[in-house]
PDB file of C-alpha atoms in Angstrom:
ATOM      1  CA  UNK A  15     -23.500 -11.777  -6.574  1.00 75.00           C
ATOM      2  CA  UNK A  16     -22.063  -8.230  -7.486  1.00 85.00           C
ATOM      3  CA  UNK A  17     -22.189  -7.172  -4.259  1.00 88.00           C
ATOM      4  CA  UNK A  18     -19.794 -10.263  -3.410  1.00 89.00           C
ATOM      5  CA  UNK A  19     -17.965  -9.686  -6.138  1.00 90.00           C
ATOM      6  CA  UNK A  20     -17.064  -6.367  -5.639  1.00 90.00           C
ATOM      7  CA  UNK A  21     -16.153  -6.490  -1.785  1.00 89.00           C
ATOM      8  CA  UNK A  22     -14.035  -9.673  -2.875  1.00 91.00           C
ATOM      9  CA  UNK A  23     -12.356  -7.100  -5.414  1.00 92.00           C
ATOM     10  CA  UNK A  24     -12.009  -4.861  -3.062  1.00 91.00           C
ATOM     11  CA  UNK A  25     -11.872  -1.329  -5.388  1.00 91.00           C
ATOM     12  CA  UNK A  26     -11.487   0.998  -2.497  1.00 89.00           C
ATOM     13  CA  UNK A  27      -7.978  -0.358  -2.283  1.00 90.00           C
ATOM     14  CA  UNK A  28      -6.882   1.049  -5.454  1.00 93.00           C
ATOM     15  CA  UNK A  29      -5.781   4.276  -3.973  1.00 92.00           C
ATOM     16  CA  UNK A  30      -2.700   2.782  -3.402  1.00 91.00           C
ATOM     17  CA  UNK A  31      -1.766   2.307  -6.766  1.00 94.00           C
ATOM     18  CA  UNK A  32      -1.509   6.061  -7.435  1.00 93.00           C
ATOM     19  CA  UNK A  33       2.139   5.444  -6.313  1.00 93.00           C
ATOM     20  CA  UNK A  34       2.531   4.930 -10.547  1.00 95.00           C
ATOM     21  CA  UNK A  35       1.929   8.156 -10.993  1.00 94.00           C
ATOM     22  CA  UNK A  36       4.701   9.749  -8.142  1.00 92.00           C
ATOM     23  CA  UNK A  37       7.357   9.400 -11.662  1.00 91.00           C
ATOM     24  CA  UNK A  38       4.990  11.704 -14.251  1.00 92.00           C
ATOM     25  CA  UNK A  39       4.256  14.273 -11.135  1.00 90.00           C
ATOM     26  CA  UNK A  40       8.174  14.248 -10.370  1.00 90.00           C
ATOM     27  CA  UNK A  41       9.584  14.388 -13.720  1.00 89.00           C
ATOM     28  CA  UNK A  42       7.122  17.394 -15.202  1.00 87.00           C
ATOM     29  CA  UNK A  43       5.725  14.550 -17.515  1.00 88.00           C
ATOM     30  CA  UNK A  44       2.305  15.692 -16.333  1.00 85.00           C
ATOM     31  CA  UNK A  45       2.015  17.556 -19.309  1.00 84.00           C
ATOM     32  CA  UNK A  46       2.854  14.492 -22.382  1.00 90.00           C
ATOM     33  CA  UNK A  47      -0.443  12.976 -23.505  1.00 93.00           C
ATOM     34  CA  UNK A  48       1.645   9.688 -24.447  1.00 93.00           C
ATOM     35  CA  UNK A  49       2.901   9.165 -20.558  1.00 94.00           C
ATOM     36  CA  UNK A  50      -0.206  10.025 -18.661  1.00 95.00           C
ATOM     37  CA  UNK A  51      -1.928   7.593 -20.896  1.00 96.00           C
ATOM     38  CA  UNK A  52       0.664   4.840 -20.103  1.00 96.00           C
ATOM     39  CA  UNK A  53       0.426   5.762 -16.471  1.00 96.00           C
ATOM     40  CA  UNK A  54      -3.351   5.616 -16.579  1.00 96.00           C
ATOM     41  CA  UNK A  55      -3.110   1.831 -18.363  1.00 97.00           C
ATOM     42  CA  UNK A  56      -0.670   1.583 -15.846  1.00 97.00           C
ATOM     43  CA  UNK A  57      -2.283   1.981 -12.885  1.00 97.00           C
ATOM     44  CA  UNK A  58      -5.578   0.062 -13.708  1.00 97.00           C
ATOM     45  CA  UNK A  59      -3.410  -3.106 -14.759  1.00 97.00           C
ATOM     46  CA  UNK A  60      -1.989  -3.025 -11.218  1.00 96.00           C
ATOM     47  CA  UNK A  61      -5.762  -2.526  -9.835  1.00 96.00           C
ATOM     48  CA  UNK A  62      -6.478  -5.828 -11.694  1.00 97.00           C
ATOM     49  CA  UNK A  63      -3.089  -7.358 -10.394  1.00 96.00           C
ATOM     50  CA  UNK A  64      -4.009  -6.005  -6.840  1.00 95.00           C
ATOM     51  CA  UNK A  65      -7.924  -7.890  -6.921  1.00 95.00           C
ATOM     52  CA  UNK A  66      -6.178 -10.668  -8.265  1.00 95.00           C
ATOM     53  CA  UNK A  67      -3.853 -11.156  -5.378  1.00 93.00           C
ATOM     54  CA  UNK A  68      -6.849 -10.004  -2.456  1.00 92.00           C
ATOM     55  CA  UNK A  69      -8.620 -13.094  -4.194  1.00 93.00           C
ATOM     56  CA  UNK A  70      -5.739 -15.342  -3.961  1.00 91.00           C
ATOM     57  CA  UNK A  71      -5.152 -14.329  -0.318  1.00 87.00           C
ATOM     58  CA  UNK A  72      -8.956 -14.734   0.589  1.00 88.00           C
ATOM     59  CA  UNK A  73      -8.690 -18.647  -0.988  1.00 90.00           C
ATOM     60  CA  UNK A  74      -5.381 -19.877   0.772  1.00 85.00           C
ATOM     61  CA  UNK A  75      -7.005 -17.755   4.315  1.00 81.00           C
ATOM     62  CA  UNK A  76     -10.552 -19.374   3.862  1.00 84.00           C
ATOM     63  CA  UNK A  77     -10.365 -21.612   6.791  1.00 82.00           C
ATOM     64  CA  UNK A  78      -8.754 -18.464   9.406  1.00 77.00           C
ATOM     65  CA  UNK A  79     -11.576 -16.175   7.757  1.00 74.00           C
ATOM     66  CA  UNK A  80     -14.304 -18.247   8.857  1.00 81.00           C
ATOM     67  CA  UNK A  81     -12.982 -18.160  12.558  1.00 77.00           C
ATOM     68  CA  UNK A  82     -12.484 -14.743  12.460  1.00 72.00           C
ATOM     69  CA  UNK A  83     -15.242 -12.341  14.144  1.00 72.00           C
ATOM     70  CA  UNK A  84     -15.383  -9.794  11.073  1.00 73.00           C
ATOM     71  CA  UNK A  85     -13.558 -11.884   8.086  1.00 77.00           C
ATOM     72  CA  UNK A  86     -15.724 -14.745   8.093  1.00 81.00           C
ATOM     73  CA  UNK A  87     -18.580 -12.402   6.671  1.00 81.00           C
ATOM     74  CA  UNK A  88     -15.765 -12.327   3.026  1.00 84.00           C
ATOM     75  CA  UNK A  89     -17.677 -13.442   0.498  1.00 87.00           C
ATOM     76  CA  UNK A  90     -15.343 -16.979  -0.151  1.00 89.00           C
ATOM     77  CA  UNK A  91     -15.433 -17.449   3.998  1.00 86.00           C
ATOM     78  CA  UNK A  92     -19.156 -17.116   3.860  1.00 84.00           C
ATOM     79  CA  UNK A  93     -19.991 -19.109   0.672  1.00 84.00           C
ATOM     80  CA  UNK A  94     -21.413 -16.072  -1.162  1.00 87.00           C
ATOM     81  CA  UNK A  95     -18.584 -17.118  -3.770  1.00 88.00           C
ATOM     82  CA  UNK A  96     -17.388 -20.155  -4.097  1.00 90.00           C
ATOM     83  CA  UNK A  97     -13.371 -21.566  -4.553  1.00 91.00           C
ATOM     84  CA  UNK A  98     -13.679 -22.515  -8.374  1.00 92.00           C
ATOM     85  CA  UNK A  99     -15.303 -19.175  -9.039  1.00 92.00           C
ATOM     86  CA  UNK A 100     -12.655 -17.235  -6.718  1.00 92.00           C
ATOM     87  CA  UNK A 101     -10.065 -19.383  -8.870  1.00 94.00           C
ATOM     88  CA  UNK A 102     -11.555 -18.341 -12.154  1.00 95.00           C
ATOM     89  CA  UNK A 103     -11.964 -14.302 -10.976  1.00 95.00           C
ATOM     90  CA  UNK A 104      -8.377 -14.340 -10.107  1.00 95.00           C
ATOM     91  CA  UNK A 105      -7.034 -15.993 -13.541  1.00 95.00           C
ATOM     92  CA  UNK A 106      -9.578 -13.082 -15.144  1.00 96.00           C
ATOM     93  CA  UNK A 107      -7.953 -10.156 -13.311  1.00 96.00           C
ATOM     94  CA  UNK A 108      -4.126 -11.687 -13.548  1.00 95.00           C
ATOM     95  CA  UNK A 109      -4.623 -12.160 -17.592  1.00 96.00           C
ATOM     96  CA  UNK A 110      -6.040  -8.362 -17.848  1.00 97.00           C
ATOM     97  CA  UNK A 111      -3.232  -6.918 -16.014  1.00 97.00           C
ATOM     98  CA  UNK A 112      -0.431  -8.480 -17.959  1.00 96.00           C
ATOM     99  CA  UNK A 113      -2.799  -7.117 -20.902  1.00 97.00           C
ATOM    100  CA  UNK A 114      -3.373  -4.023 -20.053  1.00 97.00           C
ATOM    101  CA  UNK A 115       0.931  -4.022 -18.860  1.00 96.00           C
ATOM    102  CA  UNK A 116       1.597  -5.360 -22.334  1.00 96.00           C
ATOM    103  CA  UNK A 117       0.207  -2.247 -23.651  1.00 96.00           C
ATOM    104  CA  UNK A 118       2.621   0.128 -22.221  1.00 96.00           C
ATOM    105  CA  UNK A 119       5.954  -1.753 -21.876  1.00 95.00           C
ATOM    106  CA  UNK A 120       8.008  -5.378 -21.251  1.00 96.00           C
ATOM    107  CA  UNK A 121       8.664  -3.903 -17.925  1.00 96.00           C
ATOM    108  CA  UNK A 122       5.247  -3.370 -16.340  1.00 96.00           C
ATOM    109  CA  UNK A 123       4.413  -6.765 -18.061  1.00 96.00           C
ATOM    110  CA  UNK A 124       7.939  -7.939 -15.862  1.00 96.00           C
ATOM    111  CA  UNK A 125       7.229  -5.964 -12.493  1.00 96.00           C
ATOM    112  CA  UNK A 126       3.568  -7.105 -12.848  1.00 96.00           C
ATOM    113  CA  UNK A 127       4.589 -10.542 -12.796  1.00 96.00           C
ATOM    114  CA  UNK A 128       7.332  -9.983  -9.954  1.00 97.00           C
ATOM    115  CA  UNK A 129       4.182  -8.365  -8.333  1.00 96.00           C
ATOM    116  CA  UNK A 130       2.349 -11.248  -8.371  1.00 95.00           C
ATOM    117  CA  UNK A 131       4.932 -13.444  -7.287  1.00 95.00           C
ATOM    118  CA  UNK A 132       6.001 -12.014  -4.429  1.00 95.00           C
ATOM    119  CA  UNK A 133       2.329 -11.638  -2.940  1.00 92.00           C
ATOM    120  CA  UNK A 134       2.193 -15.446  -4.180  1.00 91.00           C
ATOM    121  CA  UNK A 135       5.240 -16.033  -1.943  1.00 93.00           C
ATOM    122  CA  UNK A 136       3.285 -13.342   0.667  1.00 91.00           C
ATOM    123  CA  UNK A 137       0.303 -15.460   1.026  1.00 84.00           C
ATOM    124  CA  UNK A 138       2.451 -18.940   1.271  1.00 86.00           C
ATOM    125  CA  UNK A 139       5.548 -18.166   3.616  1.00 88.00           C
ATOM    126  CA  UNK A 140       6.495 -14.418   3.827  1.00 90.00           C
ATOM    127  CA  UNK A 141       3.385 -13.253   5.836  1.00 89.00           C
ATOM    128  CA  UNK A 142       4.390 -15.263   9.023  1.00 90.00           C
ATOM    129  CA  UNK A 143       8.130 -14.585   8.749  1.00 93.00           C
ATOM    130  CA  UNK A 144       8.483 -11.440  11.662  1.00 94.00           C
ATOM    131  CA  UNK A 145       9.721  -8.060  10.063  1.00 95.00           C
ATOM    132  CA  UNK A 146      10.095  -9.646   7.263  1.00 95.00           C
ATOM    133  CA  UNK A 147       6.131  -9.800   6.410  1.00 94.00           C
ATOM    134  CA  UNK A 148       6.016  -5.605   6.220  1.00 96.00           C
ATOM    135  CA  UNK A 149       9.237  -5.218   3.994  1.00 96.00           C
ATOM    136  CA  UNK A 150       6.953  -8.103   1.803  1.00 95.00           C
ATOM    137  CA  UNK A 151       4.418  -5.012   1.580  1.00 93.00           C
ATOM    138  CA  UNK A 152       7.144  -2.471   1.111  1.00 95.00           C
ATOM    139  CA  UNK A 153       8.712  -4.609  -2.029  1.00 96.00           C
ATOM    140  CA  UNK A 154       4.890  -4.782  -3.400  1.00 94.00           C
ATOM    141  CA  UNK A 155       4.707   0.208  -3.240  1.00 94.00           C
ATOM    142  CA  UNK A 156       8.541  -0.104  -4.710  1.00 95.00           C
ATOM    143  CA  UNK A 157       7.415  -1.960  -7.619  1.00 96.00           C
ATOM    144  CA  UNK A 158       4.515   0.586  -8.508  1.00 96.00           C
ATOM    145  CA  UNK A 159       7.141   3.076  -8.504  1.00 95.00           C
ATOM    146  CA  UNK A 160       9.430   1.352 -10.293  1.00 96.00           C
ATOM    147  CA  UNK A 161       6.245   0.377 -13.236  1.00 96.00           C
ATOM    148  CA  UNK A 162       5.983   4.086 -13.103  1.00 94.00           C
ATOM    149  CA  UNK A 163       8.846   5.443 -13.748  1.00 95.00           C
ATOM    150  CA  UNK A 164      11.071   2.323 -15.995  1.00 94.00           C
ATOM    151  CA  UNK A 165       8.115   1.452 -17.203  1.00 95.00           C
ATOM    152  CA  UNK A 166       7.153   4.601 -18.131  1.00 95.00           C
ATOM    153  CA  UNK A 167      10.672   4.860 -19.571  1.00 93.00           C
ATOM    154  CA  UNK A 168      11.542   7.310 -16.811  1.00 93.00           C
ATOM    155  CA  UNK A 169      14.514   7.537 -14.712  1.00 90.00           C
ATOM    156  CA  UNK A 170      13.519   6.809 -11.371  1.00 88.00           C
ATOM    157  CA  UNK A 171      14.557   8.901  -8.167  1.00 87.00           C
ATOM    158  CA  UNK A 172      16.903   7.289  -5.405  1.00 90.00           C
ATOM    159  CA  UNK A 173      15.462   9.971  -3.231  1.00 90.00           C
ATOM    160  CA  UNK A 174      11.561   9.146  -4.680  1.00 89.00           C
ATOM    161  CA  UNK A 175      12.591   5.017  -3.946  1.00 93.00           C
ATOM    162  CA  UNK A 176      13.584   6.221  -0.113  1.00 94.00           C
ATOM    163  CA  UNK A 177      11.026   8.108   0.320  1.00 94.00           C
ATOM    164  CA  UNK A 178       8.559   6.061  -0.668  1.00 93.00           C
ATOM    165  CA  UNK A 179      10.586   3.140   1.041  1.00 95.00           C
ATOM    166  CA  UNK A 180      10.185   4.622   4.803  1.00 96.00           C
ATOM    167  CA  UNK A 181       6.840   5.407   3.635  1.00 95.00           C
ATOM    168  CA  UNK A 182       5.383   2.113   3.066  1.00 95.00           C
ATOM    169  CA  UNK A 183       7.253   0.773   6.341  1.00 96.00           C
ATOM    170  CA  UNK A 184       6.114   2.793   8.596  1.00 96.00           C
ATOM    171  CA  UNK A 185       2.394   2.367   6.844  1.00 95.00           C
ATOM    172  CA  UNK A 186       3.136  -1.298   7.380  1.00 94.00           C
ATOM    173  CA  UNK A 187       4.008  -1.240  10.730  1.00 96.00           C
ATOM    174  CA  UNK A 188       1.288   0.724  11.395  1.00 95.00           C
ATOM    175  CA  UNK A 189      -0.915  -2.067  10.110  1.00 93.00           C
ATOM    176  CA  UNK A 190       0.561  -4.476  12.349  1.00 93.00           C
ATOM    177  CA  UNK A 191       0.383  -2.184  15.329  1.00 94.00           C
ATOM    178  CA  UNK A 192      -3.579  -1.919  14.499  1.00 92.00           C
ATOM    179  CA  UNK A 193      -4.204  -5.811  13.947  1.00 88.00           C
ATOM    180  CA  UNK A 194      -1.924  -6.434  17.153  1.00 88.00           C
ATOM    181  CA  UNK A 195      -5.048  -4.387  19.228  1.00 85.00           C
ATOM    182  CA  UNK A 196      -7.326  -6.043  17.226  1.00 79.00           C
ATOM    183  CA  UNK A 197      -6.459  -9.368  18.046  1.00 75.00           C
ATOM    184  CA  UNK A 198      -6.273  -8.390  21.914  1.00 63.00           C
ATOM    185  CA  UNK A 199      -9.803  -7.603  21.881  1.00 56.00           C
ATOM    186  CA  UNK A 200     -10.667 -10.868  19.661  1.00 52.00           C
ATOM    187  CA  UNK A 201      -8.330 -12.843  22.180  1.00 52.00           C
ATOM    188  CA  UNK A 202     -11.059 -11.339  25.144  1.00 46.00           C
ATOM    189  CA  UNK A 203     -13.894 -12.955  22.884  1.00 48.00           C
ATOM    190  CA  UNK A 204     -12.490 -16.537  22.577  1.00 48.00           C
ATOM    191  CA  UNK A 205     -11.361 -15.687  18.603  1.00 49.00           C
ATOM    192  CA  UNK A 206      -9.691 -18.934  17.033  1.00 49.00           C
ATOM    193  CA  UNK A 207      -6.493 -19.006  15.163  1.00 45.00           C
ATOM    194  CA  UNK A 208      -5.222 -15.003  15.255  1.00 52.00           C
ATOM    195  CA  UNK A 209      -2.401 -14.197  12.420  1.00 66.00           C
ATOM    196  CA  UNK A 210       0.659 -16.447  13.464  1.00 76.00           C
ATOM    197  CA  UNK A 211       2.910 -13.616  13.039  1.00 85.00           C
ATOM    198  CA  UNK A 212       1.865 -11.352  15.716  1.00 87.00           C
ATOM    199  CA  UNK A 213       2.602 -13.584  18.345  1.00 87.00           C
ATOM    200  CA  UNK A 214       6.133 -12.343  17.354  1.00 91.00           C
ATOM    201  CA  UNK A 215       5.176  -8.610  17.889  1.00 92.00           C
ATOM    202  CA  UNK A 216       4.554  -6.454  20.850  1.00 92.00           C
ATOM    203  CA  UNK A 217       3.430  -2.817  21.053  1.00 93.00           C
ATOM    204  CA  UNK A 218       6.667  -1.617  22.536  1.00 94.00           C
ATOM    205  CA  UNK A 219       8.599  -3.291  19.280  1.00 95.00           C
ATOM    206  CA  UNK A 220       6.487  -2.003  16.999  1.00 96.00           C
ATOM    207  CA  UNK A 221       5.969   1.781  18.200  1.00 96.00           C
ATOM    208  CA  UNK A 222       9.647   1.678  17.948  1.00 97.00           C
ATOM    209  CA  UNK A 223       9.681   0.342  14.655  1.00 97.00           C
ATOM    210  CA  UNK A 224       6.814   3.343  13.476  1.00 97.00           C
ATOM    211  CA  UNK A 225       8.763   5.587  15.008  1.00 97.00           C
ATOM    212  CA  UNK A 226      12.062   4.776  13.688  1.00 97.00           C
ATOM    213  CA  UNK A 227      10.075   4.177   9.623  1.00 97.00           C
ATOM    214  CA  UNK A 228       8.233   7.876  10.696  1.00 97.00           C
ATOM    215  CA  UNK A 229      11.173   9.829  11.508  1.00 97.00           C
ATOM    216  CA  UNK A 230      13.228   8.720   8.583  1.00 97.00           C
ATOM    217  CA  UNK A 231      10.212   9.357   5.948  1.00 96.00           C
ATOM    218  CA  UNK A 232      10.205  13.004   6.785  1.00 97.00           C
ATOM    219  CA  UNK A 233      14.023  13.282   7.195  1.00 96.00           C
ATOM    220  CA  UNK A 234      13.946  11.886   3.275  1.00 95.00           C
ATOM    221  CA  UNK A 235      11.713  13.741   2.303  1.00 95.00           C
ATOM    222  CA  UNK A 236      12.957  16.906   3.770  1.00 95.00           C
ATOM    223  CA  UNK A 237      16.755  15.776   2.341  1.00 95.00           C
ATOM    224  CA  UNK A 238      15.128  15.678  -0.803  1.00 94.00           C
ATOM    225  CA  UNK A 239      13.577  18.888  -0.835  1.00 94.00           C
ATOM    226  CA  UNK A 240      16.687  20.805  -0.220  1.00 94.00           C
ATOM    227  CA  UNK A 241      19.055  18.697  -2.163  1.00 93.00           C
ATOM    228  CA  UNK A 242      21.622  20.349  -4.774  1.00 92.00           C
ATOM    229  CA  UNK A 243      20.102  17.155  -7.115  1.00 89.00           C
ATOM    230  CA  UNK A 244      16.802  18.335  -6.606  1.00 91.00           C
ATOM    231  CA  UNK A 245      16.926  22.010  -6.968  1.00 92.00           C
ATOM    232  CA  UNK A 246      19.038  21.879 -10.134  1.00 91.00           C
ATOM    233  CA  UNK A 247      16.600  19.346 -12.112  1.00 87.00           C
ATOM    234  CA  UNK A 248      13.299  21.098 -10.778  1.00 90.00           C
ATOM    235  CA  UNK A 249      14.688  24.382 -10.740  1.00 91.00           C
ATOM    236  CA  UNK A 250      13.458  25.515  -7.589  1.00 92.00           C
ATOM    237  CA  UNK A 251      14.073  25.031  -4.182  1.00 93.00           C
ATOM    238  CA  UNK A 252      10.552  26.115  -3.670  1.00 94.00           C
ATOM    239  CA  UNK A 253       9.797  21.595  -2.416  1.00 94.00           C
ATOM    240  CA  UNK A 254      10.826  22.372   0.994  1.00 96.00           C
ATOM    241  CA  UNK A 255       7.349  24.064   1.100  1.00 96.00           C
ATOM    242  CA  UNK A 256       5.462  20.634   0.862  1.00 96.00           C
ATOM    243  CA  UNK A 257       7.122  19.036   3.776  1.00 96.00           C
ATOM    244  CA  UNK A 258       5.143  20.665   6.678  1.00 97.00           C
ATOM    245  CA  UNK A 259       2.056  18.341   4.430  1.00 97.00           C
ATOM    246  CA  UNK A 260       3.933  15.533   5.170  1.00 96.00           C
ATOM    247  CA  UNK A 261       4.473  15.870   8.942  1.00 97.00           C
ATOM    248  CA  UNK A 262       1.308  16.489   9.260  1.00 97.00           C
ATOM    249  CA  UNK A 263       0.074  13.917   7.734  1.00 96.00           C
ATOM    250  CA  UNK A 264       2.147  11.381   9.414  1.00 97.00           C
ATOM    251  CA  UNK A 265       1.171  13.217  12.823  1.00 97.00           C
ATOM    252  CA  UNK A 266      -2.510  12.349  11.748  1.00 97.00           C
ATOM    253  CA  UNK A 267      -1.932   8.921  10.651  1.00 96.00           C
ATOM    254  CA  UNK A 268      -0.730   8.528  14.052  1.00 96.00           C
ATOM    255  CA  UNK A 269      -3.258  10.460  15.666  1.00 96.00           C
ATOM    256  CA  UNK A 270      -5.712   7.615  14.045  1.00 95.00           C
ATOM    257  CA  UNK A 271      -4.085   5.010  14.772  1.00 94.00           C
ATOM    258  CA  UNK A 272      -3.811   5.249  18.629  1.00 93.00           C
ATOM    259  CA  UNK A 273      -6.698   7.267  19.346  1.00 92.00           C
ATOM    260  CA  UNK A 274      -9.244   6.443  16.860  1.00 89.00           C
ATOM    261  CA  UNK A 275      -8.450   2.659  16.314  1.00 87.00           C
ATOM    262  CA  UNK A 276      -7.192   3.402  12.707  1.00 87.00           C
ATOM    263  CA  UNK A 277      -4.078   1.479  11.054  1.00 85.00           C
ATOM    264  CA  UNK A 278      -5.454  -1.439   9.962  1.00 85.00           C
ATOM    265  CA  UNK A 279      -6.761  -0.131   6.511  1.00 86.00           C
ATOM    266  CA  UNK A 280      -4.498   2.608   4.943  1.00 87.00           C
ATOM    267  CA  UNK A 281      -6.904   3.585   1.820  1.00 88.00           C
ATOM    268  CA  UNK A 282     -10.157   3.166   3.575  1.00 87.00           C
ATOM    269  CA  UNK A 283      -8.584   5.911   6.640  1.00 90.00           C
ATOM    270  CA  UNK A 284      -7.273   8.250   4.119  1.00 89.00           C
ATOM    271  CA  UNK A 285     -10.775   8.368   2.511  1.00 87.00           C
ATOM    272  CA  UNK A 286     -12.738   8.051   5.634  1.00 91.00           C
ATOM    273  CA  UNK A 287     -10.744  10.784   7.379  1.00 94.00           C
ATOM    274  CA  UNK A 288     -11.239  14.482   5.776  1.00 95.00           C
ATOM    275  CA  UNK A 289      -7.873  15.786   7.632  1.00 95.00           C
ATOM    276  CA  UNK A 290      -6.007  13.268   5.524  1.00 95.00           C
ATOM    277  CA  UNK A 291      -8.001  13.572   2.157  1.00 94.00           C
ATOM    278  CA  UNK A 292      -7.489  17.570   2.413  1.00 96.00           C
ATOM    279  CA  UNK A 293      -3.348  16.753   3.280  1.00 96.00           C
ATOM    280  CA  UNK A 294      -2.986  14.859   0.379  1.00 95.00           C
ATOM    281  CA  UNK A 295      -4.768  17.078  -1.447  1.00 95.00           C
ATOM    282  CA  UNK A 296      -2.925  20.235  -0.862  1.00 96.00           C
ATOM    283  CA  UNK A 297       0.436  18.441  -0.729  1.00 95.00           C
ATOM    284  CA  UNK A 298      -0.686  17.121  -4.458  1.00 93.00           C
ATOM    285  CA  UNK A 299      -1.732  20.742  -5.468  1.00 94.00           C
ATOM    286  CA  UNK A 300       1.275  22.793  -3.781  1.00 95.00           C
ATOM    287  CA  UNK A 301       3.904  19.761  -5.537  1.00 93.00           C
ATOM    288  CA  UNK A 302       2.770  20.681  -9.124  1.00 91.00           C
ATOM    289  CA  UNK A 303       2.683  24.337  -8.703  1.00 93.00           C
ATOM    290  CA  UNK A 304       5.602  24.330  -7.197  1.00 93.00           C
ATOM    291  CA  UNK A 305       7.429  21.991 -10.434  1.00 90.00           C
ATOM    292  CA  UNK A 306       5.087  23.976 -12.810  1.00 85.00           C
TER     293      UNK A 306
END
């Protein structure tokens, strides 16, 4: 039963709530006891808002799970946990979030709830609307930033919101690119039901769409860098030094996703794949002591 419970949970997805701490790296609040605590009660209340919504997502997909080759083994497609239990684990996690968001400020409580909403509206409509399913995902990263920077009571960036904008899209795209070859080789096995959506997609449409969300993440980013905004409130031009760590890594990303089947799970190939872990890593370590 924990077992169950934690894949249903799904913990290694967490990683991608470190987006509500982009605001305290970015506005040298690293250093105020105060914010990194409301980050830190920050972050976990979107970890429970995040296993909320994977639980709410498994229960309205249970019926496509259990026809799915590798889904149907989910602990609500297999049985391991049943519906009223799934319902009650996702009441649990939503109440703790707007708990543990209640803690730090109205707006994480408010962008927790618009959270939850639009993955609610994700799960119903917005996942089998073309295009618009991936700027669904986008929406969900801009409202981490947002909890960590208003709700932090920081100002937040344009150039952090674009940034992390192209970033999310082109991660999102990505994800469809993967789950488009995925479904070709369940199609070859007789797999029932694939994800209504990608009938709208083809490869060609979506490499464009990577490689349009790719090349305007690093030409943010690298904007950014050498902005007269930038350099005056950092006071240092010194940024434009972490941007070969983002090509890179976007070079990588791609790297897995055509020639090592990668794409379809962004936090499980960043911590699976030591070239990425060691890119974020130093990017992470050069960014502070480059703002320190």
């Amino acid at each position: 039963m924990l077992y169950s419970l934690i894949k249903l949970l799904r913990p290694h997805q967490y990683i991608k709530n470190g987006f509500v701490f982009l605001g305290v790296v970015f506005a040298h609040e690293w250093g105020e006891p105060g914010t990194v605590l409301a980050a830190g009660l920050t972050f976990l209340a979107f970890c429970a808002i995040a296993s909320a919504v994977y639980v709410l997502n498994d229960i309205v997909d249970v019926e496509a799970d259990r026809h799915h080759p590798t889904k149907r083994d989910r602990p609500i497609a297999s049985g391991a946990i049943g519906i009223p239990t799934a319902w009650a684990i996702f009441a649990t996690a939503a109440v703790i979030a707007l708990v543990l968001g209640a803690l730090v400020s109205a707006w994480v409580i408010t962008l927790i709830l618009t959270y939850l909403v639009l993955n609610v509206a994700y799960s119903w409509s917005l996942k089998h609307v073309v295009i618009l399913d991936v700027f669904s995902i986008a929406a969900g990263f801009m409202l981490r930033i947002l909890a960590g920077t208003l709700g932090l009571g920081i100002e937040p960036s344009q150039w952090l919101l674009l940034c992390g904008l192209m970033l999310t899209l082109f991660l999102g795209f990505a994800k469809r690119r993967a789950e488009l070859a995925d479904i070709t080789i369940e199609r070859r096995g007789n797999a029932e039901r694939p994800r209504r959506v990608l009938d709208d997609y083809s490869v060609s449409l979506l490499d464009q769409f990577i490689s349009i969300s790719a090349a305007c993440t690093v030409l943010a980013y690298g904007l950014y860098t050498v902005s007269a905004e930038t350099i005056a409130l950092h006071g240092t031009d010194g940024l434009i030094y972490t941007l070969p760590f983002v090509i890179y890594g976007i070079f990588r990303y791609l790297f897995l996703l055509h020639a090592r089947g990668g794409g379809n799970d962004t936090s499980r190939d960043l911590v699976t794949d030591p070239h990425l872990l060691a890119t974020v890593a130093v990017w992470l370590g050069v960014t502070i002591a480059v703002l320190a």
